[in-house]
mmCIF file of C-alpha atoms in Angstrom:
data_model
loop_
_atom_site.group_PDB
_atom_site.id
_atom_site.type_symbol
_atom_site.label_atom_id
_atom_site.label_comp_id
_atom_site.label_asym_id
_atom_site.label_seq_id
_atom_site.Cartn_x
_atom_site.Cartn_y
_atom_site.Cartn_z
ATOM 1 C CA UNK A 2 175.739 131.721 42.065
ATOM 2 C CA UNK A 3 172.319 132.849 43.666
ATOM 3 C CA UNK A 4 171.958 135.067 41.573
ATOM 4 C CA UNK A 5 172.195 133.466 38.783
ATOM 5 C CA UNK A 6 170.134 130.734 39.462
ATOM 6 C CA UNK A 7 167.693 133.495 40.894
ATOM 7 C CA UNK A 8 167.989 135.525 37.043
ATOM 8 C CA UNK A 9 167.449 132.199 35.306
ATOM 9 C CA UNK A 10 164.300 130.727 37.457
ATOM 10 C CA UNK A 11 162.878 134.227 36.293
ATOM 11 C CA UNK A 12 163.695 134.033 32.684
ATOM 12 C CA UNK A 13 161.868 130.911 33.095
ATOM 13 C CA UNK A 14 158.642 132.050 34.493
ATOM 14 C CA UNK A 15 158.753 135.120 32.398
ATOM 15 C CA UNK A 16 158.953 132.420 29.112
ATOM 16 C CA UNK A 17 156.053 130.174 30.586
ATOM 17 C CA UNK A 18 153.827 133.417 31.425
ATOM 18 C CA UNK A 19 154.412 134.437 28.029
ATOM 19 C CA UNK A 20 153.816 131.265 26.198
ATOM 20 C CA UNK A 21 150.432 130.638 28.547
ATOM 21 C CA UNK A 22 148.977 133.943 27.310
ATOM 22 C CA UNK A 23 150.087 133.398 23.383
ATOM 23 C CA UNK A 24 148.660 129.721 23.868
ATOM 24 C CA UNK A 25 145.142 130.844 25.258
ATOM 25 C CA UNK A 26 144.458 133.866 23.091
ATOM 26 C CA UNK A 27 144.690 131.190 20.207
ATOM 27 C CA UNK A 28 142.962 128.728 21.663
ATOM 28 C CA UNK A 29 139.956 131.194 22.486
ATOM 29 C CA UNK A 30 139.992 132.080 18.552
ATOM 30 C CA UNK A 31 140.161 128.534 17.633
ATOM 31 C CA UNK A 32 137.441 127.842 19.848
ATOM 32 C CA UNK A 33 134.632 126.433 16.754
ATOM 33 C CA UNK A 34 131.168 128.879 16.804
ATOM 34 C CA UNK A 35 128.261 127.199 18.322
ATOM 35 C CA UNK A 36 126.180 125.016 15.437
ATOM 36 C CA UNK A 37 123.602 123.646 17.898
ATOM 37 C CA UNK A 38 122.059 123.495 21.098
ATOM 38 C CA UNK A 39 120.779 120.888 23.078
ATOM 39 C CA UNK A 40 118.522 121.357 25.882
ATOM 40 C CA UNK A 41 118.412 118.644 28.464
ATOM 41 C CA UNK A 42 116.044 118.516 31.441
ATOM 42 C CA UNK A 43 117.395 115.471 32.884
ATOM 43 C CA UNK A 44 114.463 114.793 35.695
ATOM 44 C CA UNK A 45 111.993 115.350 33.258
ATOM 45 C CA UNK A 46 109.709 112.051 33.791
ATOM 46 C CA UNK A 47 109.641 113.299 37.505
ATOM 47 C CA UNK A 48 108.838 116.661 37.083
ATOM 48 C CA UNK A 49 107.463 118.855 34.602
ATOM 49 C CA UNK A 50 107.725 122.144 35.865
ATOM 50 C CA UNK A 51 109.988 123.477 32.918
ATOM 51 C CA UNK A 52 110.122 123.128 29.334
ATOM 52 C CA UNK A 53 113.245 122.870 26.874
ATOM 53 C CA UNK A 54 111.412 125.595 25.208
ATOM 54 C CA UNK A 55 111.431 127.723 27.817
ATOM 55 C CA UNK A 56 115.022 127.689 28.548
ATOM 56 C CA UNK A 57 115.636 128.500 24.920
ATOM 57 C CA UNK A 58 113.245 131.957 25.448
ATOM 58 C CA UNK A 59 114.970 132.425 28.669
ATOM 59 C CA UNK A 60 118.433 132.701 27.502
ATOM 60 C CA UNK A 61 117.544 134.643 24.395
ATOM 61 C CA UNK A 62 115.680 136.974 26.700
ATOM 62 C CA UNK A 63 119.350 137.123 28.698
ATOM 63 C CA UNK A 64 121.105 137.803 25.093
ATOM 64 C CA UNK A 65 123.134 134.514 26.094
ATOM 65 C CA UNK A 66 121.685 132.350 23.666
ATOM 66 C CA UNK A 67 124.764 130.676 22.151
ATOM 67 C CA UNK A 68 123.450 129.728 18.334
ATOM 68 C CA UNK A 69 125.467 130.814 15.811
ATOM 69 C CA UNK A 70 127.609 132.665 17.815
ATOM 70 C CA UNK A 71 131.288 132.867 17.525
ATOM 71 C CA UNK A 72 133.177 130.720 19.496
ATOM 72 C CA UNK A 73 135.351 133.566 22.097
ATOM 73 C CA UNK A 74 131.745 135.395 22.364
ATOM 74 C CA UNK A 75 130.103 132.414 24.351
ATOM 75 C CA UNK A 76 130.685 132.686 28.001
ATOM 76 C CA UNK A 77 129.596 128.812 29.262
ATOM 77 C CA UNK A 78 130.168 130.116 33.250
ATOM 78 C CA UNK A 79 127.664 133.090 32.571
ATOM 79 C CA UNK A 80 125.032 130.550 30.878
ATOM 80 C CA UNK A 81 124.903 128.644 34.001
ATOM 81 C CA UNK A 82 124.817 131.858 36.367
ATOM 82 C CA UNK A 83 122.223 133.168 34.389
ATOM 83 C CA UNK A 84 119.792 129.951 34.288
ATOM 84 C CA UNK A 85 120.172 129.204 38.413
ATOM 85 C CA UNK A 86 118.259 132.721 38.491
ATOM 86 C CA UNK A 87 115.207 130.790 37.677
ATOM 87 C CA UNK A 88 113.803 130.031 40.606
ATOM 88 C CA UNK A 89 113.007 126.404 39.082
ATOM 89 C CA UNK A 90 116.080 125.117 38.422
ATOM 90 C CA UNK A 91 118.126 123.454 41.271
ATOM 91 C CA UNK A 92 121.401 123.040 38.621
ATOM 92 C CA UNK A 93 122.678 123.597 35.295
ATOM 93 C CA UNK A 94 125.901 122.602 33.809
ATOM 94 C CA UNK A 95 126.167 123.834 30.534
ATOM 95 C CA UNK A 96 129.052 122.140 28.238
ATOM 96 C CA UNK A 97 130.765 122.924 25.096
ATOM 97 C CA UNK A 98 131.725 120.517 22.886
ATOM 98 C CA UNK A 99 134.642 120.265 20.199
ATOM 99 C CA UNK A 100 132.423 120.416 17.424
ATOM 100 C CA UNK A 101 130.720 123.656 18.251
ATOM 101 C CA UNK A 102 128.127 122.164 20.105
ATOM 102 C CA UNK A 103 126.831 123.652 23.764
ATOM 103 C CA UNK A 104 124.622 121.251 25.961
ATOM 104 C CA UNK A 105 122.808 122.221 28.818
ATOM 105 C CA UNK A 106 121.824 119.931 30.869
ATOM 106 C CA UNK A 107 119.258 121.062 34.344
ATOM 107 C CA UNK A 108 117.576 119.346 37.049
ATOM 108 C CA UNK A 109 114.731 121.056 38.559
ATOM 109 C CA UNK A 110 113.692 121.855 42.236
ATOM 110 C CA UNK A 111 111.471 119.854 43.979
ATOM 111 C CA UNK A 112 108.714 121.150 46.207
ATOM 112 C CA UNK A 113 107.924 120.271 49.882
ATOM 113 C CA UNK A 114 105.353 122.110 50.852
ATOM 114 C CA UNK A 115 102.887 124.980 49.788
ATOM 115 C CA UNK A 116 102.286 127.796 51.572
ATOM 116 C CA UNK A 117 99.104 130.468 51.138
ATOM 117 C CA UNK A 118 99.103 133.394 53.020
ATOM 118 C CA UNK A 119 97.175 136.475 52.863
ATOM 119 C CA UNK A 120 100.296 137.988 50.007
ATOM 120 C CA UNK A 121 99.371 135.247 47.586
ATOM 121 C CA UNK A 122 101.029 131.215 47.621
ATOM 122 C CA UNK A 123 104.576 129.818 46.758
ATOM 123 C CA UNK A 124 106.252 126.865 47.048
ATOM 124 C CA UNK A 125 109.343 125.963 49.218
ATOM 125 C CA UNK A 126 111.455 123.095 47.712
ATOM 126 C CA UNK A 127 113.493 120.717 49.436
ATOM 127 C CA UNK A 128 116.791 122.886 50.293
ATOM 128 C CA UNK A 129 114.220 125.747 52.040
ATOM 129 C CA UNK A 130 114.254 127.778 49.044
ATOM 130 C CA UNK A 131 111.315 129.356 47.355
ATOM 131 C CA UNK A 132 109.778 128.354 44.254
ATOM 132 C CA UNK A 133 106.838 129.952 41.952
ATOM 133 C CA UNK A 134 103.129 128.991 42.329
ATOM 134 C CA UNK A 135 102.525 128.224 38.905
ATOM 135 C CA UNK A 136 104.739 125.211 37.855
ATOM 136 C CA UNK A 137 102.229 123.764 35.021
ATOM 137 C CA UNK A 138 101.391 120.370 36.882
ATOM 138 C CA UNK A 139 99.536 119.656 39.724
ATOM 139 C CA UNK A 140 101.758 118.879 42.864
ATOM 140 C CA UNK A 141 100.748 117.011 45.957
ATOM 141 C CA UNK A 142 102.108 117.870 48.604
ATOM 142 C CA UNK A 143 101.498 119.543 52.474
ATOM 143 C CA UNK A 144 99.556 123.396 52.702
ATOM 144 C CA UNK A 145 99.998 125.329 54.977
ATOM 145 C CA UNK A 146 98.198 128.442 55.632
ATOM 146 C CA UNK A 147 97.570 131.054 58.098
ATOM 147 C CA UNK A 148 99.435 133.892 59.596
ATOM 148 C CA UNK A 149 102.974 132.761 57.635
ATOM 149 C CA UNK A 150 106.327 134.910 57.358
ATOM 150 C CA UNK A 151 108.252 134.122 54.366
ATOM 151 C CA UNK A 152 110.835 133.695 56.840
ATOM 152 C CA UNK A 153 109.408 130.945 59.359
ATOM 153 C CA UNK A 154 108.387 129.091 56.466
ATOM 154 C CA UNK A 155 112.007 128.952 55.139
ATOM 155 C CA UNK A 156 113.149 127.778 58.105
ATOM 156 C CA UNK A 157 110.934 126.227 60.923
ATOM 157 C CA UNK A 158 108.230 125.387 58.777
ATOM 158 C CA UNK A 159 110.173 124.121 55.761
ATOM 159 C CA UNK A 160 112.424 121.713 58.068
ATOM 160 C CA UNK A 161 109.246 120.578 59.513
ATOM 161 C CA UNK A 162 107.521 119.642 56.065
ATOM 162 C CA UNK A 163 111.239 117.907 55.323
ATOM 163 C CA UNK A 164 110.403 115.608 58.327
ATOM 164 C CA UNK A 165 106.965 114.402 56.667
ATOM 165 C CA UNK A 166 108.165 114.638 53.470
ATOM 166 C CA UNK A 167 111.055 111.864 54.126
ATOM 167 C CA UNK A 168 108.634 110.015 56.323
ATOM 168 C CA UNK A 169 106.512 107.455 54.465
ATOM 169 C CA UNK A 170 103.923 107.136 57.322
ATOM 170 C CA UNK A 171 103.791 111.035 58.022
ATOM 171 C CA UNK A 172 104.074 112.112 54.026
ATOM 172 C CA UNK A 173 100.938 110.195 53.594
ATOM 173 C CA UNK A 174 99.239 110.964 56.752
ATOM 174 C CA UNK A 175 99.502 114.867 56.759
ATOM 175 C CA UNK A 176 97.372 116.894 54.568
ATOM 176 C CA UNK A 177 97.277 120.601 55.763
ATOM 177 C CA UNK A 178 98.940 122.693 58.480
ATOM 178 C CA UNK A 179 97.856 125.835 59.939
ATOM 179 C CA UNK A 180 99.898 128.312 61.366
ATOM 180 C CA UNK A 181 97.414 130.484 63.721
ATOM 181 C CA UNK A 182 101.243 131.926 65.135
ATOM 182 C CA UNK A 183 104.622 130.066 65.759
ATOM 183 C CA UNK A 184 103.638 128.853 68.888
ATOM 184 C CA UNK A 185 99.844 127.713 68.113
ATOM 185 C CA UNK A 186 99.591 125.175 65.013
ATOM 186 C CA UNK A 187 97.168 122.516 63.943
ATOM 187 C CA UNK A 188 98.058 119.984 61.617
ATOM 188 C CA UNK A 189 94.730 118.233 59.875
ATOM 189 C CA UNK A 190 95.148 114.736 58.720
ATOM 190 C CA UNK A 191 93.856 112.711 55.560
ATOM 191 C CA UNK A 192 91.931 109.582 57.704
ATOM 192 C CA UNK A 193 89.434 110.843 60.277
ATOM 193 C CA UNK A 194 87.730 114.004 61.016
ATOM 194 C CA UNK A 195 89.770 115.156 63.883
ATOM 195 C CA UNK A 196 92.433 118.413 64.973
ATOM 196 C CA UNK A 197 95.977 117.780 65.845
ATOM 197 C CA UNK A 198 97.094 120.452 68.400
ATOM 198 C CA UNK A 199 100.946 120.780 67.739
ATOM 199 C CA UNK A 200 101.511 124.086 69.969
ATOM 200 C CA UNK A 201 104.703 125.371 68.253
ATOM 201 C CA UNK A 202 107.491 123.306 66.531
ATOM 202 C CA UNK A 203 109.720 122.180 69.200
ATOM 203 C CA UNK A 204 110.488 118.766 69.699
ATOM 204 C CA UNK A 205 108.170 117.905 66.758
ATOM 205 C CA UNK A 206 109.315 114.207 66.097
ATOM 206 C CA UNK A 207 108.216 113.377 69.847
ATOM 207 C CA UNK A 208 105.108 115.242 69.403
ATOM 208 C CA UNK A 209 104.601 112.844 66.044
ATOM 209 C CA UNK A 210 105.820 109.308 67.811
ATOM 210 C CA UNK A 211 103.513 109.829 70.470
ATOM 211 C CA UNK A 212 100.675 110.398 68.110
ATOM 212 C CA UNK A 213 101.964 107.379 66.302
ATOM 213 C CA UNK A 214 101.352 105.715 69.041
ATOM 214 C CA UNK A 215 98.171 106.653 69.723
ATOM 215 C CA UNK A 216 96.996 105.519 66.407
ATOM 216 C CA UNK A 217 98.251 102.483 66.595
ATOM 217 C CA UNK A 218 96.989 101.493 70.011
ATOM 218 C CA UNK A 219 93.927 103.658 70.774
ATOM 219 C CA UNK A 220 92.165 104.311 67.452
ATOM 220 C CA UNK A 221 91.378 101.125 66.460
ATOM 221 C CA UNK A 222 89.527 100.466 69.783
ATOM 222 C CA UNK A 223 87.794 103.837 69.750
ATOM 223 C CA UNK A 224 87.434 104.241 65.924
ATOM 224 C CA UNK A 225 88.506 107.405 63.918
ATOM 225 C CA UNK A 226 85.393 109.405 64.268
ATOM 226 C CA UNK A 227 85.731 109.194 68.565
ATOM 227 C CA UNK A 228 87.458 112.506 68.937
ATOM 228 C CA UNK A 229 87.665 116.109 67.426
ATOM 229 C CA UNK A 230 90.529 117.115 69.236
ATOM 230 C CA UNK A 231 93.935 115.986 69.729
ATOM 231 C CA UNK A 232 96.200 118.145 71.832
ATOM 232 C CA UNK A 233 99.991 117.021 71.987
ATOM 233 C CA UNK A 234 101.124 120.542 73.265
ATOM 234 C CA UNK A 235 101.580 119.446 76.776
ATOM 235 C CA UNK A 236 104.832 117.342 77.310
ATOM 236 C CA UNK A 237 104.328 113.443 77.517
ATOM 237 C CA UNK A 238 100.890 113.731 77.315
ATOM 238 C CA UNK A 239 98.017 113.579 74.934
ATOM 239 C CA UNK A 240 94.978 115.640 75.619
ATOM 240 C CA UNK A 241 91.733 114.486 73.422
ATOM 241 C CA UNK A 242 88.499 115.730 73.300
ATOM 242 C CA UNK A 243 85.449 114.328 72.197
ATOM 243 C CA UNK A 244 82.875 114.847 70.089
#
């Protein structure tokens, strides 16, 4: 009885194998070729670091620009791989319709910081990945400069400019870093003429309260122009010097 049951589950399987593969080889011929393409950057009133027109000369450059093409030679998954190559776009989905129609829509990355060293400049966006100097717009954000390893700035560096970045008070206060070596940076604000001695990274956010602090209780007593120098390397203190 086992066996039979065992000889007839099989038939089974062997029938719905069979009919999956006859079913999807003529759905992949029915599959309508492509009559259009539509090209959606959908954060484009934020950013405007890529242009539909560009993604169209991208993908033909790729030979996986889907006009006109038969429906079983368009490949939507190697579309997508293809564009997140670009080292703009943060994702792609790229859709085909019923009617023969494939839509693309991308968001772009968005930068954190900018970072010049002696090798030329780059961006880092926010997930710590790199991004292309020349983006077409101008974009406001941190520099840093200075004696910079691709690979401190993707990591140390690039969670520190995260911190300002998602603080309102810091994001508008911070206007350059410099990286003289991991354990000896300067930060140089917008208001006032003064240094900020950071030492190295560690234990940044209590570095940044107590300076906080020492806006918001000393510097309007002594005015913005009393010091040059403001060291927070040493632990709970603040060193200043004057001018």
């Amino acid at each position: 009885m086992k066996k039979v049951l065992y000889i007839i589950l099989a038939t089974l399987l062997f029938a719905y194998i069979a009919a999956a593969i006859y079913f999807f080889a003529r759905d992949v011929h029915d599959v309508p070729p492509c009559t259009e393409v539509e090209v959606i950057i959908a954060d484009s009133l934020e950013k405007h670091f890529l242009k539909e027109t560009e993604v169209v000369a991208y993908l033909k450059k790729a030979r996986l620009y889907p006009l006109n093409r038969k429906g079983e030679n368009i490949n939507t998954y190697n579309i997508k791989k293809e564009l997140l190559k670009n080292e703009i776009i943060e994702e792609a989905e790229v859709i085909r319709t019923v009617s023969g129609k494939i839509k693309i829509v991308i968001s772009q990355k968005m930068p954190i910081l900018r970072v010049f060293t002696s090798g030329g400049s780059y961006y880092v966006d926010k997930s710590g990945r790199v991004m292309p100097s020349a983006l077409g717009q101008a974009i406001y954000v941190p520099v840093a400069s200075g004696n910079i390893e691709k690979s401190f700035a993707t990591t140390d560096l690039y969670k520190f400019a995260l911190f300002l970045q998602e603080n309102n008070f810091w994001n508008d206060q911070i206007e350059q870093i410099y990286v003289r070596s991991v354990d000896d940076i300067e930060i140089i604000p917008r208001v006032g003429s003064h240094r900020i001695i950071l030492g190295n990274l560690e234990n940044y956010e209590d570095k940044l309260e107590r300076l906080r602090l020492f806006y918001k209780q000393v510097m309007p007593k002594m005015g913005w122009e009393k010091y040059s120098v403001i060291n927070l390397k040493y632990k709970h203190q603040i060193v200043c010097t004057k001018k």
